Coordinates of C-alpha atoms and ligand atoms in Angstrom, one line a residue:
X1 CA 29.8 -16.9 5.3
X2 CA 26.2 -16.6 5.0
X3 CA 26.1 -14.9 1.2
X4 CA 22.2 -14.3 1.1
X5 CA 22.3 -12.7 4.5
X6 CA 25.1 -10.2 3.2
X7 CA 23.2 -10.0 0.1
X8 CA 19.9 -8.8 1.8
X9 CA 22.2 -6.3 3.7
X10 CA 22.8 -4.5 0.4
X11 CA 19.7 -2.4 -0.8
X12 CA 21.1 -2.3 -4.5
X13 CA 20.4 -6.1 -5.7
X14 CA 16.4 -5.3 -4.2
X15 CA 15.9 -2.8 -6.1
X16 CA 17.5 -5.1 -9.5
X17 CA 16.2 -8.2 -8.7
X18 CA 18.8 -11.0 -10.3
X19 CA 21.7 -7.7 -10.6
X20 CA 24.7 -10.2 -11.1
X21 CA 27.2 -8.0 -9.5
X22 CA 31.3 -8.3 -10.9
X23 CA 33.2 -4.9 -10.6
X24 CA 33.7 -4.7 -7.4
X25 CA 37.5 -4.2 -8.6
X26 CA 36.1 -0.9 -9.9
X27 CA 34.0 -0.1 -7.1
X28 CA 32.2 -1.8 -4.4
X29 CA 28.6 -2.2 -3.2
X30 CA 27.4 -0.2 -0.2
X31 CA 25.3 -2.0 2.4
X32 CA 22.8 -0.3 4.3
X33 CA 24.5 0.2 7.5
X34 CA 27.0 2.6 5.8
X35 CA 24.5 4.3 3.2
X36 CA 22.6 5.0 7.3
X37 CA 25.4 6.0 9.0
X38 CA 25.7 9.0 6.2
X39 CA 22.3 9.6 6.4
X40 CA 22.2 9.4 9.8
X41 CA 24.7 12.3 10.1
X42 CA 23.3 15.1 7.9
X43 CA 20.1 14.3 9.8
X44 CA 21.3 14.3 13.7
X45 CA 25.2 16.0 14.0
X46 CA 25.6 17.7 10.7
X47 CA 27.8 20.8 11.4
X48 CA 32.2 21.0 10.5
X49 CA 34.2 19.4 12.5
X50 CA 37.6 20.9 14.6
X51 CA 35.9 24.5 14.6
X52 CA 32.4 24.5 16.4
X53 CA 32.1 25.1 20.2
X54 CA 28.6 23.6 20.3
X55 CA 27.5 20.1 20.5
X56 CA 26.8 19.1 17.6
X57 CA 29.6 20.3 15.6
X58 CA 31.7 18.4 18.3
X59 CA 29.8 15.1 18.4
X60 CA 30.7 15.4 14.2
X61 CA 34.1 15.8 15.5
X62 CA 34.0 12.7 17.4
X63 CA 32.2 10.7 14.9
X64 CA 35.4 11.9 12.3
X65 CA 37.9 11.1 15.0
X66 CA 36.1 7.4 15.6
X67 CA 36.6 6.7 11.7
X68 CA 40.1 7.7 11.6
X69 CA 40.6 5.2 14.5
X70 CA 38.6 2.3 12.7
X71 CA 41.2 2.9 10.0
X72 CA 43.9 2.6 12.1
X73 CA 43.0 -0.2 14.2
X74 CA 41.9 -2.3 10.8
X75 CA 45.4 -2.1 9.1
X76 CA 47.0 -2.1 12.6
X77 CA 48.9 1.3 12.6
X78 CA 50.3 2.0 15.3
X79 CA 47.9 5.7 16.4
X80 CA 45.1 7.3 14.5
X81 CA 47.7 9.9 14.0
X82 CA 49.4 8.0 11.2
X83 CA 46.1 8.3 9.3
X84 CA 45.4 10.8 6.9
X85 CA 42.2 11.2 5.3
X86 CA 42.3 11.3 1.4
X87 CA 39.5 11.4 -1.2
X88 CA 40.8 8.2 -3.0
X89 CA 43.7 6.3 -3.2
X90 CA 44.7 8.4 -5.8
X91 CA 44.8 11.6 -3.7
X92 CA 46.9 9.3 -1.4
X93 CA 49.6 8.6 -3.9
X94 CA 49.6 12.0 -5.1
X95 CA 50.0 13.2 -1.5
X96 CA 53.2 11.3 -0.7
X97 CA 54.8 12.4 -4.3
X98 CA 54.6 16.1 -3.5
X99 CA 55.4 15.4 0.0
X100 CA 58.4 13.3 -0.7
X101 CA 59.6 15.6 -3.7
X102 CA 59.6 18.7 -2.2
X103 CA 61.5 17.2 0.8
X104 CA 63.1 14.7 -0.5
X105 CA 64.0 14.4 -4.5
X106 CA 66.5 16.0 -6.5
X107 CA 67.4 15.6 -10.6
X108 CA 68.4 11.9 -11.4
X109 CA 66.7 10.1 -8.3
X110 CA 64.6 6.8 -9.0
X111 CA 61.6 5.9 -8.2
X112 CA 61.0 2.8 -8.7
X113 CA 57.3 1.0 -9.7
X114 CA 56.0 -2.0 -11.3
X115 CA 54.7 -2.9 -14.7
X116 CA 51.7 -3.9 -12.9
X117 CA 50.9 -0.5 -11.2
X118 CA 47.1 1.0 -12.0
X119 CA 48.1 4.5 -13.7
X120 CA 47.5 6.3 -10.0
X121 CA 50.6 4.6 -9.1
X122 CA 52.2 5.4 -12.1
X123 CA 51.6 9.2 -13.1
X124 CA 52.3 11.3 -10.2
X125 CA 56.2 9.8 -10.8
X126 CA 55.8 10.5 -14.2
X127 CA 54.7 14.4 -13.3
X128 CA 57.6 14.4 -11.3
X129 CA 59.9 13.1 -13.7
X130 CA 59.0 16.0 -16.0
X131 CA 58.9 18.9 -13.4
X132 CA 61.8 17.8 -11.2
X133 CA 64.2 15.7 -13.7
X134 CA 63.7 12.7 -11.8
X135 CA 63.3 8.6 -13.3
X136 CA 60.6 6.2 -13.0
X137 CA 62.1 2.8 -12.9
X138 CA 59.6 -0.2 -13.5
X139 CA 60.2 -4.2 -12.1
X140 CA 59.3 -6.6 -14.9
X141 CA 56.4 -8.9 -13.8
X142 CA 56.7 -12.3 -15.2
X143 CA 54.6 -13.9 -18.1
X144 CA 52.9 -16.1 -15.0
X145 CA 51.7 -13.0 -13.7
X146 CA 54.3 -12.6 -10.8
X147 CA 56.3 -9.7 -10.0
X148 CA 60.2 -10.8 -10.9
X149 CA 61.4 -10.4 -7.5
X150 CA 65.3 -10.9 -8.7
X151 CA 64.3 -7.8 -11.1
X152 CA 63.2 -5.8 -8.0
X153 CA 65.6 -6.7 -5.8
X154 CA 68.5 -5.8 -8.9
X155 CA 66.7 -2.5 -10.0
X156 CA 67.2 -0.8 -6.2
X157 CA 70.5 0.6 -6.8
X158 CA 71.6 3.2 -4.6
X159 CA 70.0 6.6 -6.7
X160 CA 66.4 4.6 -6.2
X161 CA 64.6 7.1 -3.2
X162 CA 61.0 5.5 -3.2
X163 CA 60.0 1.7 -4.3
X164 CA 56.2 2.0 -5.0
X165 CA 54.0 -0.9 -5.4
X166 CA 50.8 -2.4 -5.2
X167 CA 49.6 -4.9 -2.5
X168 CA 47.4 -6.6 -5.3
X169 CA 47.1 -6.1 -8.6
X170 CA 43.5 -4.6 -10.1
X171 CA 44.0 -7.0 -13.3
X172 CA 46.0 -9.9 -12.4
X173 CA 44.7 -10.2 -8.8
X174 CA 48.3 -10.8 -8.1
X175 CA 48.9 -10.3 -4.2
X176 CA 52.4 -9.7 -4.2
X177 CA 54.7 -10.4 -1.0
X178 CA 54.7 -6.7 -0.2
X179 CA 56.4 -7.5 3.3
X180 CA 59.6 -9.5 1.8
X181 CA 59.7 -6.9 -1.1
X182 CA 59.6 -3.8 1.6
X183 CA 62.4 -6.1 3.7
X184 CA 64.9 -6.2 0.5
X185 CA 64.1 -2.4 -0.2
X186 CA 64.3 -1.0 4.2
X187 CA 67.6 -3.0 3.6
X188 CA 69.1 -0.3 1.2
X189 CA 67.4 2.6 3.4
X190 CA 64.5 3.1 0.8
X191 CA 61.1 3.6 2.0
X192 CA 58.2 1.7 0.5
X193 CA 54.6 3.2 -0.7
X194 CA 52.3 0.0 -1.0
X195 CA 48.9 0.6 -2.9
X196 CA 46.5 -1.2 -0.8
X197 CA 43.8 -0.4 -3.2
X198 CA 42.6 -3.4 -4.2
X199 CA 44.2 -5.5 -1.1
X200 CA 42.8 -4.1 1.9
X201 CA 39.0 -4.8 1.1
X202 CA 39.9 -8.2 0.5
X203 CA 42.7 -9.6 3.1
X204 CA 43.6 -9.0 6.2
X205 CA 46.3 -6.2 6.2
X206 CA 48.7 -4.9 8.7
X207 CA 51.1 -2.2 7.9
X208 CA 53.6 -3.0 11.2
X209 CA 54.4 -6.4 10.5
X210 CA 54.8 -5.0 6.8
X211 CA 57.3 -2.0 7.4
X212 CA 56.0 -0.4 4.6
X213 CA 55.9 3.8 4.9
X214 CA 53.2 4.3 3.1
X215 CA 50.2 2.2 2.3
X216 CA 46.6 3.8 0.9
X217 CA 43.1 2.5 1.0
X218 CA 40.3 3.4 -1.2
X219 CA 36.9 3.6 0.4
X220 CA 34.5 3.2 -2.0
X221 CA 36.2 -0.4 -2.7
X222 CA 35.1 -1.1 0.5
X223 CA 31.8 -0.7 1.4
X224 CA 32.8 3.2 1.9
X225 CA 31.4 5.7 0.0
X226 CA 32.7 7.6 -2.7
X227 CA 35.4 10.3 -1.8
X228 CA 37.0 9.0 0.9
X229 CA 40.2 7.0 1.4
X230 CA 43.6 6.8 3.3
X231 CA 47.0 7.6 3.3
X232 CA 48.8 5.7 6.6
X233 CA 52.7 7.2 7.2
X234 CA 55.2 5.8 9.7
X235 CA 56.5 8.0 12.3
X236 CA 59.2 8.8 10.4
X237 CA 57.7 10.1 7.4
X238 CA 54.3 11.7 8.9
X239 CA 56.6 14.0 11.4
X240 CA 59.2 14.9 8.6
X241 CA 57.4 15.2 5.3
X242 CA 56.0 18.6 4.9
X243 CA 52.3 19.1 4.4
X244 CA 50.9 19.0 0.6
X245 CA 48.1 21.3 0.2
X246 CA 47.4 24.5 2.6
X247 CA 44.4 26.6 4.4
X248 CA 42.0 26.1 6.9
X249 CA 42.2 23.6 9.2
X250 CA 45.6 22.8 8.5
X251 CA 47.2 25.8 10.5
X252 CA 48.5 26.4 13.8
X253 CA 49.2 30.0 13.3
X254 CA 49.1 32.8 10.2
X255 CA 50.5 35.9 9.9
X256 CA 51.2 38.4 7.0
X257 CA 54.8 37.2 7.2
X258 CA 53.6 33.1 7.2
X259 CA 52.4 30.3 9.0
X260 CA 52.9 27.4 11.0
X261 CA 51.3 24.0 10.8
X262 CA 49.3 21.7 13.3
X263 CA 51.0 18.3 14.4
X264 CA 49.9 14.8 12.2
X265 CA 47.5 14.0 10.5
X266 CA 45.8 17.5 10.6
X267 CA 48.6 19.0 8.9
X268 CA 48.0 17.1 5.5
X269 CA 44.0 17.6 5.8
X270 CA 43.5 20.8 4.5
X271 CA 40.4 22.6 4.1
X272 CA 37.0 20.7 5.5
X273 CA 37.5 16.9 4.3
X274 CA 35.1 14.5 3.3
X275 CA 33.2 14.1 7.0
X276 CA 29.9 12.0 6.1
X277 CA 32.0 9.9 3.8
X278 CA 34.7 9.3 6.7
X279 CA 31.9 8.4 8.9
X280 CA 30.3 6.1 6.5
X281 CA 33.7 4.8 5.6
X282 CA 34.1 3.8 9.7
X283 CA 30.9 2.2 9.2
X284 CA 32.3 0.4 6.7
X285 CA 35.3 -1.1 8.2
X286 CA 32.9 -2.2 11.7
X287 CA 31.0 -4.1 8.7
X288 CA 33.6 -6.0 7.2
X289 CA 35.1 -6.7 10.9
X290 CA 31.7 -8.3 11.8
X291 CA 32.4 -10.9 8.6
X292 CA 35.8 -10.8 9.3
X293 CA 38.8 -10.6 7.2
X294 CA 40.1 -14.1 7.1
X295 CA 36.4 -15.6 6.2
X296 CA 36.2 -12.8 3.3
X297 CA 39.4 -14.1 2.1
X298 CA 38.8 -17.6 2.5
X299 CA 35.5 -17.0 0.5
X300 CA 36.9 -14.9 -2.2
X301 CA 39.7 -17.5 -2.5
X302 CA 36.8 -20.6 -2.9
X303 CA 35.1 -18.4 -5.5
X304 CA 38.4 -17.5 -7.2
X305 CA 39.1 -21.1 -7.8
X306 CA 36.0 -22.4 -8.6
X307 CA 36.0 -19.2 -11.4
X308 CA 39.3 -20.0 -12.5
X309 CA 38.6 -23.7 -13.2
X310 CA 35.4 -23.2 -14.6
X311 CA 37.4 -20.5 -17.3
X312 CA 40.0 -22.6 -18.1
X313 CA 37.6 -25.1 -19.2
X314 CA 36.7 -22.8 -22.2
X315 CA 38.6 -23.0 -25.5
X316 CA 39.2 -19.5 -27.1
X317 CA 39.4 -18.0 -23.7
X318 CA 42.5 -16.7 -22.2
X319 CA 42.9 -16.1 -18.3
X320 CA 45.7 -13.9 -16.8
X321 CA 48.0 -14.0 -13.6
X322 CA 48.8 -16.7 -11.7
X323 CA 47.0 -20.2 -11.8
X324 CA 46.5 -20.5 -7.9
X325 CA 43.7 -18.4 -6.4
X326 CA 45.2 -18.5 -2.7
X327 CA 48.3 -16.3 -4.7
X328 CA 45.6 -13.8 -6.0
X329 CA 42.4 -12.0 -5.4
X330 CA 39.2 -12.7 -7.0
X331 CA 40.0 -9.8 -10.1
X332 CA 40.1 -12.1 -13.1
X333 CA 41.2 -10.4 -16.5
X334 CA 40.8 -12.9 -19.5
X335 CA 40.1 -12.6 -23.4
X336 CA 37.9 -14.3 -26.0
X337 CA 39.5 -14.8 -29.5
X338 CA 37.7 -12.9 -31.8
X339 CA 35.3 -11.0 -29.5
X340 CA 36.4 -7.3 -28.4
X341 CA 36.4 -6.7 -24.6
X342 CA 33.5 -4.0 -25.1
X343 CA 31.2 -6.0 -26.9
X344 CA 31.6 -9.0 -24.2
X345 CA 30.8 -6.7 -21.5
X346 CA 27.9 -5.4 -23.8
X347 CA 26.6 -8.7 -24.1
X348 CA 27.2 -9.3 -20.2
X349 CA 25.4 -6.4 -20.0
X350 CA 22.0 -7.7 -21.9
X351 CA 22.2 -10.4 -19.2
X352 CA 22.4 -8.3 -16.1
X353 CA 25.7 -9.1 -15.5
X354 CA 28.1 -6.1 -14.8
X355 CA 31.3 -7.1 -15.5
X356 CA 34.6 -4.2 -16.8
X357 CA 36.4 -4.3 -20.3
X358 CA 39.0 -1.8 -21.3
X359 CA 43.2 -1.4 -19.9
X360 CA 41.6 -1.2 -16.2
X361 CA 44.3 2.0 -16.1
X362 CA 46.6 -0.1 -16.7
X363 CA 48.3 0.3 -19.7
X364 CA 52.1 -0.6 -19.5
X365 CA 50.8 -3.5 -18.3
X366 CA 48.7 -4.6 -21.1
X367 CA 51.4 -3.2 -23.5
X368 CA 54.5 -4.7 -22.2
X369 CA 53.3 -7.9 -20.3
X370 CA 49.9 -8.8 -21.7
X371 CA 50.4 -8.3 -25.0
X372 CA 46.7 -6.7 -25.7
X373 CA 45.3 -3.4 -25.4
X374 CA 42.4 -4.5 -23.0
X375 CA 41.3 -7.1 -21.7
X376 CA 37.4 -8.2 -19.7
X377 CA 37.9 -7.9 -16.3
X378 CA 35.4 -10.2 -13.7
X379 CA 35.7 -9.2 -9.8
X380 CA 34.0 -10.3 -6.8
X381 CA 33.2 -9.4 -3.0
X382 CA 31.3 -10.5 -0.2
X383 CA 28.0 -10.4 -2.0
X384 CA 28.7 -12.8 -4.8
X385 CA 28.4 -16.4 -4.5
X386 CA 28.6 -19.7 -6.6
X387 CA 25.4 -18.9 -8.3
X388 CA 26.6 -15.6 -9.8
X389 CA 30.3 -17.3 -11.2
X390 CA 27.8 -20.3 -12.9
X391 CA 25.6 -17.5 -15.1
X392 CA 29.1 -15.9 -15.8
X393 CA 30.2 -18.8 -16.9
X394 CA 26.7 -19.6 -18.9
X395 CA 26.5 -16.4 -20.5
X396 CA 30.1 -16.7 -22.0
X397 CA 29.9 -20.0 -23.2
X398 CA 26.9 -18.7 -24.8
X399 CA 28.2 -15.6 -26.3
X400 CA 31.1 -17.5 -27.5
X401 CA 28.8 -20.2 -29.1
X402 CA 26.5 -17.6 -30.7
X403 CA 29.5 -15.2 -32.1
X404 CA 31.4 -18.1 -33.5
Ligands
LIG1 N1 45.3 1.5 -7.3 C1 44.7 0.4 -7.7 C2 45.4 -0.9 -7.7 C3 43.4 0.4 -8.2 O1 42.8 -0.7 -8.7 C4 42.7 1.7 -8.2 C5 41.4 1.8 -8.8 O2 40.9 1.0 -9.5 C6 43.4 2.8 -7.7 C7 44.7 2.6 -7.3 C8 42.8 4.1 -7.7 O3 41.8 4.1 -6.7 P1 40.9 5.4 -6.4 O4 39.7 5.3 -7.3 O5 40.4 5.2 -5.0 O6 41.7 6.6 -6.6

């Protein structure tokens, strides 16, 4: 991959000249293809979309449509009907839990998550819990930073109605074998939600050969921009589940008496969606197709081990989840004895390194498996190459020589 070429491609490290770049976990980078594509629109075909009979309000249409299809084509779902546009992966998860309760849960059903779920994958089954009496499970993940898979496989007894995990985890980089775990769960009849949150922008990802349900993307951790994402449904579910939010848009038909509700997606869009952001995020995804998924992994995987290695090498400094970067992505959570998480990212900081301390929402994870209340948290992407892991590296041992 050619790293300075990519890096050019991004207008924010021109404008900070030596910008050392590592939260892409929280949020990605947006290269100037996508930041045009939105800019392009408000300036040529800016108009809503389904509703105008005039040409530009139907070439917005179009441009909608094509991004729906990018995302489609990208995670290989089978239509762009199975894709429903979201304002974050959050939205997504939320989505399916009022979807699936009001269809689908009664008092004492189980959902079951992880202890390494981000708190958007945790909450909306914990809201649910309290306004429909139902349990939140949770599979142990092991002190190696694995989910126990024994402990998944035992904890899907027959009152579980949803298994909801994540594809990779936002603090361990864990990638977890989402396709075996949604093969052990489609066994007992119980659909799968994957959180491809921090997966998809990294690895190549296809929700057939998976079998999962549900899976959702967040945009603006891949090149997209802020408030969009997306919320792919099986057959199944899209045609049963009934929509989550209504008004415009949404409707076939409404009367006095009530209403009826277009066919999928449209019936879970509600109200005018995110259009620029959806065009930019399809702008996005024909960015990271022209790198292409397997050399972004393969990169992020060389990066990953050189990172971990060079970490390790440091006394005082603890690294979490697994040992072997080809079983994780390049999110690296670690601590420094004696040195808070906030003032090492402050001192990152000084050096114009951006880097993320604090539970990474994330807390029952830090509680129950990690043992801290928050940890540092290094993550890369495309734009960050051996150069920017060596100053990482530089400025700790340095911090940890000066503090000490
Ligand atoms: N799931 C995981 C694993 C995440 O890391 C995050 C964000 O950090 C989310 C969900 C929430 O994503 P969004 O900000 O798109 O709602």
């Amino acid at each position: 991959m050619n790293i300075k070429g990519i890096k050019n491609d991004f207008p924010i490290f021109r404008e900070h000249p030596g910008l050392v770049y590592l939260d892409s976990a929280a949020t990605s980078q947006k290269p100037k293809a996508v930041i045009d594509a939105v800019a392009n629109h408000y300036r040529t075909r800016n108009a809503n979309i389904h509703r105008g009979i005039y040409k530009i309000s139907e070439e917005a249409t179009a441009a909608y449509d094509a991004a729906r299809d990018a995302v489609a084509k990208f995670i290989n779902a089978p239509s762009s009907r199975n894709i429903i546009f979201v304002r974050n992966a959050t939205e997504g998860i939320n989505l399916v839990a009022h979807a699936f309760a009001r269809s689908r849960l009664k008092k004492g059903d189980v959902i079951l998550a992880t202890l390494m779920e981000h708190h958007a994958n945790i909450v909306p089954w914990h809201m649910l819990a309290k306004d429909r009496g139902i349990k939140v499970a949770f599979t142990n993940v092991t002190l190696e930073g694995y989910l126990d898979e024994e402990d998944f496989k035992k904890k899907l007894t027959s009152n579980v109605k949803l298994a909801a995990c994540t594809h990779a985890s936002n603090v361990l980089g864990t990638i977890n074998p989402v396709k075996r775990l949604v093969a052990y769960a489609n066994k007992k009849g119980i659909p799968v939600l994957v959180d491809g949150a921090q997966a998809a922008p990294h690895l190549p990802v296809d929700v057939h050969d998976m079998g999962c349900d549900f899976y959702v993307l967040s945009g603006h951790k891949m090149l997209a921009p802020s408030g969009i994402g997306a919320l792919y449904m099986s057959d199944e579910m899209i045609d049963a589940l009934p929509p989550f939010m209504g008004g415009g848009d949404m409707i076939e038909a409404v009367t006095t008496e009530g209403f009826t509700y277009q066919p999928a997606p449209l019936k879970f869009e509600a109200g005018t969606p995110a259009i620029e952001a959806a065009i930019g995020f399809g702008e996005a995804i024909v960015y990271l197709q022209k790198i292409g998924m397997k050399a972004i992994r393969k990169h992020e995987i060389e990066l990953t081990k050189y990172a971990l290695h060079q970490m390790r090498k440091i006394r005082g400094v603890t690294v979490y989840g697994p040992k072997k970067a080809e079983d994780r992505t390049g999110a690296i959570a670690f601590s420094v004895d004696g040195i808070h998480p906030h003032d090492l990212a402050s001192l990152f900081d000084a050096e114009n390194i951006c880097v993320r301390a604090g539970n990474h929402c994330t807390m029952p994870l830090h509680e129950n498996v990690l043992g801290v209340n928050a940890t540092t948290r290094m993550s890369f992407y495309i734009y960050n190459d051996m150069q920017d892991i060596d100053k990482a590296i530089r400025v700790l041992n340095n911090i940890i020589r000066t503090l000490k």
